[in-house]
Amino acid sequence: MPKTVDGQITMEKTPSYFVTNEAPKRIHSMAKDIKLIVVVRNPVTRAISDYTQTLSKKPEIPTFEVLAFKNRTLGLIDASWSAIRIGIYALHLENWLQYFPLSQILFVSGERLIVDPAGEMAKVQDFLGLKRVVTEKHFYFNKTKGFPCLKKPEDSSAPRCLGKSKGRTHPRIDPDVIHRLRKFYKPFNMMFYQMTGQDFQWEQEEGDK
């Protein structure tokens, strides 16, 4: 990590840290007072998005339905497939809580980041002890991509959006597969809500009460 002087905050982003077993211990030995930010979204949507990204690079891979099940007839989900495993957030968080208190971890809702980016960014800035500089006026909703883009309110330059790899159209997935995935994730989601003290309402969003 680069050297940081007083008054500066150094940030680094690597999504795989959260799901890498060795990461919490290594990070703790480097900087035990570090603040951690984790963006999470509905694990079913996350798995489909993960697959969509892989599909764009490797069009020859099997269908989502084939990869998601160990046994389709019995409805056995293949939790060893990384697209599925990553969304078992409670499992990964358990590893982190062995090294860091919950007070040092902020969980950002991926869904709310789309519908209320300024609100989620306010939480991030408060968590980092920063002045709330990024507000509503810094966001512009891009209808084509389906998510907010950043803009500088003080100048007329074009808003900055995430690249082509973001906002891809997802392939159509058999509704029965989605239903089985929801059932698979539900107990893990409940455990995650309990561990974090936050209800991300993924079940309500799906109408799967």
Tab-separated table of C-alpha atoms in Angstrom:
chain	number	residue	atom	x	y	z
A	1	MET	CA	0.000	0.000	0.000
A	2	PRO	CA	1.263	3.546	-0.682
A	3	LYS	CA	2.377	5.662	2.273
A	4	THR	CA	-0.410	7.783	3.734
A	5	VAL	CA	0.247	11.084	5.520
A	6	ASP	CA	-1.999	12.707	8.134
A	7	GLY	CA	-5.267	13.905	6.635
A	8	GLN	CA	-5.212	11.296	3.851
A	9	ILE	CA	-7.151	8.077	3.450
A	10	THR	CA	-5.785	5.354	1.180
A	11	MET	CA	-8.388	3.109	-0.448
A	12	GLU	CA	-7.951	-0.114	-2.386
A	13	LYS	CA	-10.587	-2.284	-4.058
A	14	THR	CA	-10.321	-6.034	-4.646
A	15	PRO	CA	-13.656	-7.920	-4.593
A	16	SER	CA	-12.001	-11.330	-4.132
A	17	TYR	CA	-10.659	-10.363	-0.675
A	18	PHE	CA	-14.062	-11.019	0.917
A	19	VAL	CA	-14.154	-14.640	-0.278
A	20	THR	CA	-10.450	-15.474	0.125
A	21	ASN	CA	-9.786	-17.450	3.315
A	22	GLU	CA	-6.299	-16.048	3.923
A	23	ALA	CA	-7.237	-12.386	3.360
A	24	PRO	CA	-8.584	-11.410	6.839
A	25	LYS	CA	-5.505	-12.713	8.679
A	26	ARG	CA	-3.104	-11.027	6.230
A	27	ILE	CA	-4.947	-7.701	6.298
A	28	HIS	CA	-5.194	-7.796	10.097
A	29	SER	CA	-1.433	-8.366	10.413
A	30	MET	CA	-0.837	-5.407	8.061
A	31	ALA	CA	-3.309	-2.940	9.627
A	32	LYS	CA	-5.629	-4.178	12.395
A	33	ASP	CA	-7.451	-0.817	12.661
A	34	ILE	CA	-8.338	-0.726	8.949
A	35	LYS	CA	-11.912	0.066	7.910
A	36	LEU	CA	-13.519	-2.415	5.541
A	37	ILE	CA	-16.326	-1.741	3.061
A	38	VAL	CA	-18.259	-4.623	1.494
A	39	VAL	CA	-20.838	-4.089	-1.262
A	40	VAL	CA	-23.411	-6.891	-1.248
A	41	ARG	CA	-26.427	-7.556	-3.433
A	42	ASN	CA	-29.133	-10.196	-3.722
A	43	PRO	CA	-27.056	-13.393	-4.107
A	44	VAL	CA	-29.384	-14.801	-6.786
A	45	THR	CA	-28.942	-11.692	-8.971
A	46	ARG	CA	-25.230	-11.688	-8.131
A	47	ALA	CA	-24.826	-15.300	-9.336
A	48	ILE	CA	-26.602	-14.554	-12.642
A	49	SER	CA	-24.498	-11.405	-13.104
A	50	ASP	CA	-21.323	-13.404	-12.407
A	51	TYR	CA	-22.359	-15.973	-15.020
A	52	THR	CA	-23.236	-13.220	-17.537
A	53	GLN	CA	-19.753	-11.738	-17.204
A	54	THR	CA	-18.068	-15.140	-17.691
A	55	LEU	CA	-20.349	-15.892	-20.651
A	56	SER	CA	-19.240	-12.673	-22.388
A	57	LYS	CA	-15.622	-13.906	-22.238
A	58	LYS	CA	-16.293	-17.623	-22.799
A	59	PRO	CA	-19.428	-18.055	-24.961
A	60	GLU	CA	-18.851	-21.821	-25.083
A	61	ILE	CA	-19.566	-22.452	-21.360
A	62	PRO	CA	-22.627	-24.547	-20.379
A	63	THR	CA	-25.922	-22.871	-19.488
A	64	PHE	CA	-26.473	-21.317	-16.058
A	65	GLU	CA	-28.983	-24.081	-15.247
A	66	VAL	CA	-26.401	-26.818	-15.957
A	67	LEU	CA	-23.705	-25.168	-13.809
A	68	ALA	CA	-26.011	-24.292	-10.906
A	69	PHE	CA	-27.070	-27.859	-10.087
A	70	LYS	CA	-25.296	-31.003	-8.943
A	71	ASN	CA	-28.534	-32.844	-9.658
A	72	ARG	CA	-31.330	-30.948	-11.420
A	73	THR	CA	-33.963	-33.644	-10.787
A	74	LEU	CA	-33.304	-33.635	-7.024
A	75	GLY	CA	-32.825	-29.854	-7.040
A	76	LEU	CA	-29.350	-30.102	-5.491
A	77	ILE	CA	-27.539	-26.774	-5.882
A	78	ASP	CA	-23.807	-26.942	-6.634
A	79	ALA	CA	-22.439	-24.705	-3.853
A	80	SER	CA	-18.869	-25.400	-5.017
A	81	TRP	CA	-19.463	-23.349	-8.203
A	82	SER	CA	-17.889	-19.966	-7.438
A	83	ALA	CA	-20.861	-17.985	-8.830
A	84	ILE	CA	-23.030	-19.636	-6.155
A	85	ARG	CA	-20.450	-19.883	-3.359
A	86	ILE	CA	-19.571	-16.171	-3.348
A	87	GLY	CA	-23.195	-15.288	-2.462
A	88	ILE	CA	-23.112	-17.314	0.781
A	89	TYR	CA	-22.138	-14.100	2.572
A	90	ALA	CA	-22.609	-15.447	6.129
A	91	LEU	CA	-19.938	-18.072	5.499
A	92	HIS	CA	-17.363	-15.512	4.360
A	93	LEU	CA	-18.249	-12.976	7.056
A	94	GLU	CA	-17.679	-15.592	9.763
A	95	ASN	CA	-14.050	-15.735	8.644
A	96	TRP	CA	-13.647	-11.932	8.824
A	97	LEU	CA	-15.255	-11.655	12.268
A	98	GLN	CA	-12.481	-13.825	13.680
A	99	TYR	CA	-10.117	-10.906	13.048
A	100	PHE	CA	-12.202	-7.720	12.863
A	101	PRO	CA	-15.068	-6.336	14.992
A	102	LEU	CA	-18.315	-5.585	13.162
A	103	SER	CA	-17.792	-1.869	13.934
A	104	GLN	CA	-14.886	-1.829	11.442
A	105	ILE	CA	-16.978	-3.226	8.586
A	106	LEU	CA	-19.564	-1.300	6.554
A	107	PHE	CA	-21.988	-3.262	4.392
A	108	VAL	CA	-23.283	-1.290	1.412
A	109	SER	CA	-26.469	-2.456	-0.292
A	110	GLY	CA	-25.900	-2.929	-4.023
A	111	GLU	CA	-29.638	-2.429	-4.632
A	112	ARG	CA	-29.791	0.853	-2.688
A	113	LEU	CA	-26.612	2.008	-4.379
A	114	ILE	CA	-28.648	2.033	-7.614
A	115	VAL	CA	-31.871	3.617	-6.317
A	116	ASP	CA	-30.286	5.972	-3.756
A	117	PRO	CA	-26.565	6.357	-4.494
A	118	ALA	CA	-26.255	9.587	-2.492
A	119	GLY	CA	-27.819	7.951	0.567
A	120	GLU	CA	-25.418	4.997	0.473
A	121	MET	CA	-22.450	7.294	-0.170
A	122	ALA	CA	-23.450	9.393	2.853
A	123	LYS	CA	-23.092	6.237	4.981
A	124	VAL	CA	-19.689	5.520	3.430
A	125	GLN	CA	-18.438	9.057	4.094
A	126	ASP	CA	-19.714	8.973	7.703
A	127	PHE	CA	-18.094	5.567	8.255
A	128	LEU	CA	-14.731	6.888	7.009
A	129	GLY	CA	-15.033	10.062	9.105
A	130	LEU	CA	-15.196	12.277	6.010
A	131	LYS	CA	-17.257	15.386	5.337
A	132	ARG	CA	-20.288	14.613	3.173
A	133	VAL	CA	-18.870	16.005	-0.051
A	134	VAL	CA	-20.518	13.540	-2.475
A	135	THR	CA	-24.278	14.273	-2.593
A	136	GLU	CA	-27.322	13.921	-4.917
A	137	LYS	CA	-25.946	16.539	-7.292
A	138	HIS	CA	-23.020	14.241	-8.153
A	139	PHE	CA	-25.231	11.529	-9.661
A	140	TYR	CA	-27.044	11.153	-12.942
A	141	PHE	CA	-29.203	8.108	-13.722
A	142	ASN	CA	-28.245	6.504	-17.031
A	143	LYS	CA	-31.396	4.832	-18.423
A	144	THR	CA	-29.428	2.822	-20.994
A	145	LYS	CA	-27.155	1.219	-18.410
A	146	GLY	CA	-29.810	1.107	-15.705
A	147	PHE	CA	-27.659	2.594	-12.947
A	148	PRO	CA	-26.319	5.971	-11.760
A	149	CYS	CA	-23.222	7.606	-13.205
A	150	LEU	CA	-20.970	10.201	-11.575
A	151	LYS	CA	-20.879	13.805	-12.701
A	152	LYS	CA	-19.054	16.910	-11.576
A	153	PRO	CA	-21.734	19.513	-10.800
A	154	GLU	CA	-19.257	22.373	-11.213
A	155	ASP	CA	-18.436	21.676	-14.860
A	156	SER	CA	-20.233	20.531	-17.989
A	157	SER	CA	-18.078	17.479	-18.768
A	158	ALA	CA	-19.899	14.244	-19.596
A	159	PRO	CA	-20.891	12.011	-16.631
A	160	ARG	CA	-18.507	9.150	-15.919
A	161	CYS	CA	-20.100	5.721	-16.106
A	162	LEU	CA	-18.768	2.262	-15.325
A	163	GLY	CA	-17.414	0.388	-18.351
A	164	LYS	CA	-18.979	-2.049	-20.802
A	165	SER	CA	-18.606	-4.951	-18.376
A	166	LYS	CA	-21.274	-3.371	-16.132
A	167	GLY	CA	-24.977	-3.214	-16.894
A	168	ARG	CA	-25.030	-6.156	-19.310
A	169	THR	CA	-28.410	-7.729	-20.080
A	170	HIS	CA	-28.767	-10.989	-18.177
A	171	PRO	CA	-29.769	-14.169	-20.044
A	172	ARG	CA	-33.257	-15.507	-19.322
A	173	ILE	CA	-33.083	-18.097	-16.545
A	174	ASP	CA	-35.752	-20.759	-15.966
A	175	PRO	CA	-38.061	-19.417	-13.172
A	176	ASP	CA	-37.894	-22.797	-11.420
A	177	VAL	CA	-34.097	-22.464	-11.167
A	178	ILE	CA	-34.467	-18.970	-9.664
A	179	HIS	CA	-37.055	-20.277	-7.172
A	180	ARG	CA	-34.722	-23.102	-6.091
A	181	LEU	CA	-31.817	-20.668	-5.714
A	182	ARG	CA	-33.950	-18.371	-3.536
A	183	LYS	CA	-34.808	-21.302	-1.283
A	184	PHE	CA	-31.144	-22.318	-1.143
A	185	TYR	CA	-29.934	-18.830	-0.158
A	186	LYS	CA	-32.752	-17.920	2.251
A	187	PRO	CA	-31.290	-19.492	5.442
A	188	PHE	CA	-27.846	-18.042	4.648
A	189	ASN	CA	-29.389	-14.605	4.041
A	190	MET	CA	-31.220	-14.767	7.388
A	191	MET	CA	-27.957	-15.679	9.111
A	192	PHE	CA	-26.215	-12.776	7.351
A	193	TYR	CA	-28.937	-10.297	8.428
A	194	GLN	CA	-28.527	-11.515	12.012
A	195	MET	CA	-24.720	-11.255	11.914
A	196	THR	CA	-24.696	-7.740	10.452
A	197	GLY	CA	-27.781	-6.368	12.215
A	198	GLN	CA	-29.048	-5.274	8.776
A	199	ASP	CA	-32.063	-6.552	6.854
A	200	PHE	CA	-31.280	-6.256	3.143
A	201	GLN	CA	-34.850	-7.367	2.283
A	202	TRP	CA	-33.813	-9.670	-0.550
A	203	GLU	CA	-36.760	-11.964	0.154
A	204	GLN	CA	-39.289	-9.102	0.010
A	205	GLU	CA	-37.752	-7.872	-3.204
A	206	GLU	CA	-38.394	-11.288	-4.741
A	207	GLY	CA	-41.899	-11.576	-3.339
A	208	ASP	CA	-40.697	-14.765	-1.631
A	209	LYS	CA	-42.218	-14.105	1.785
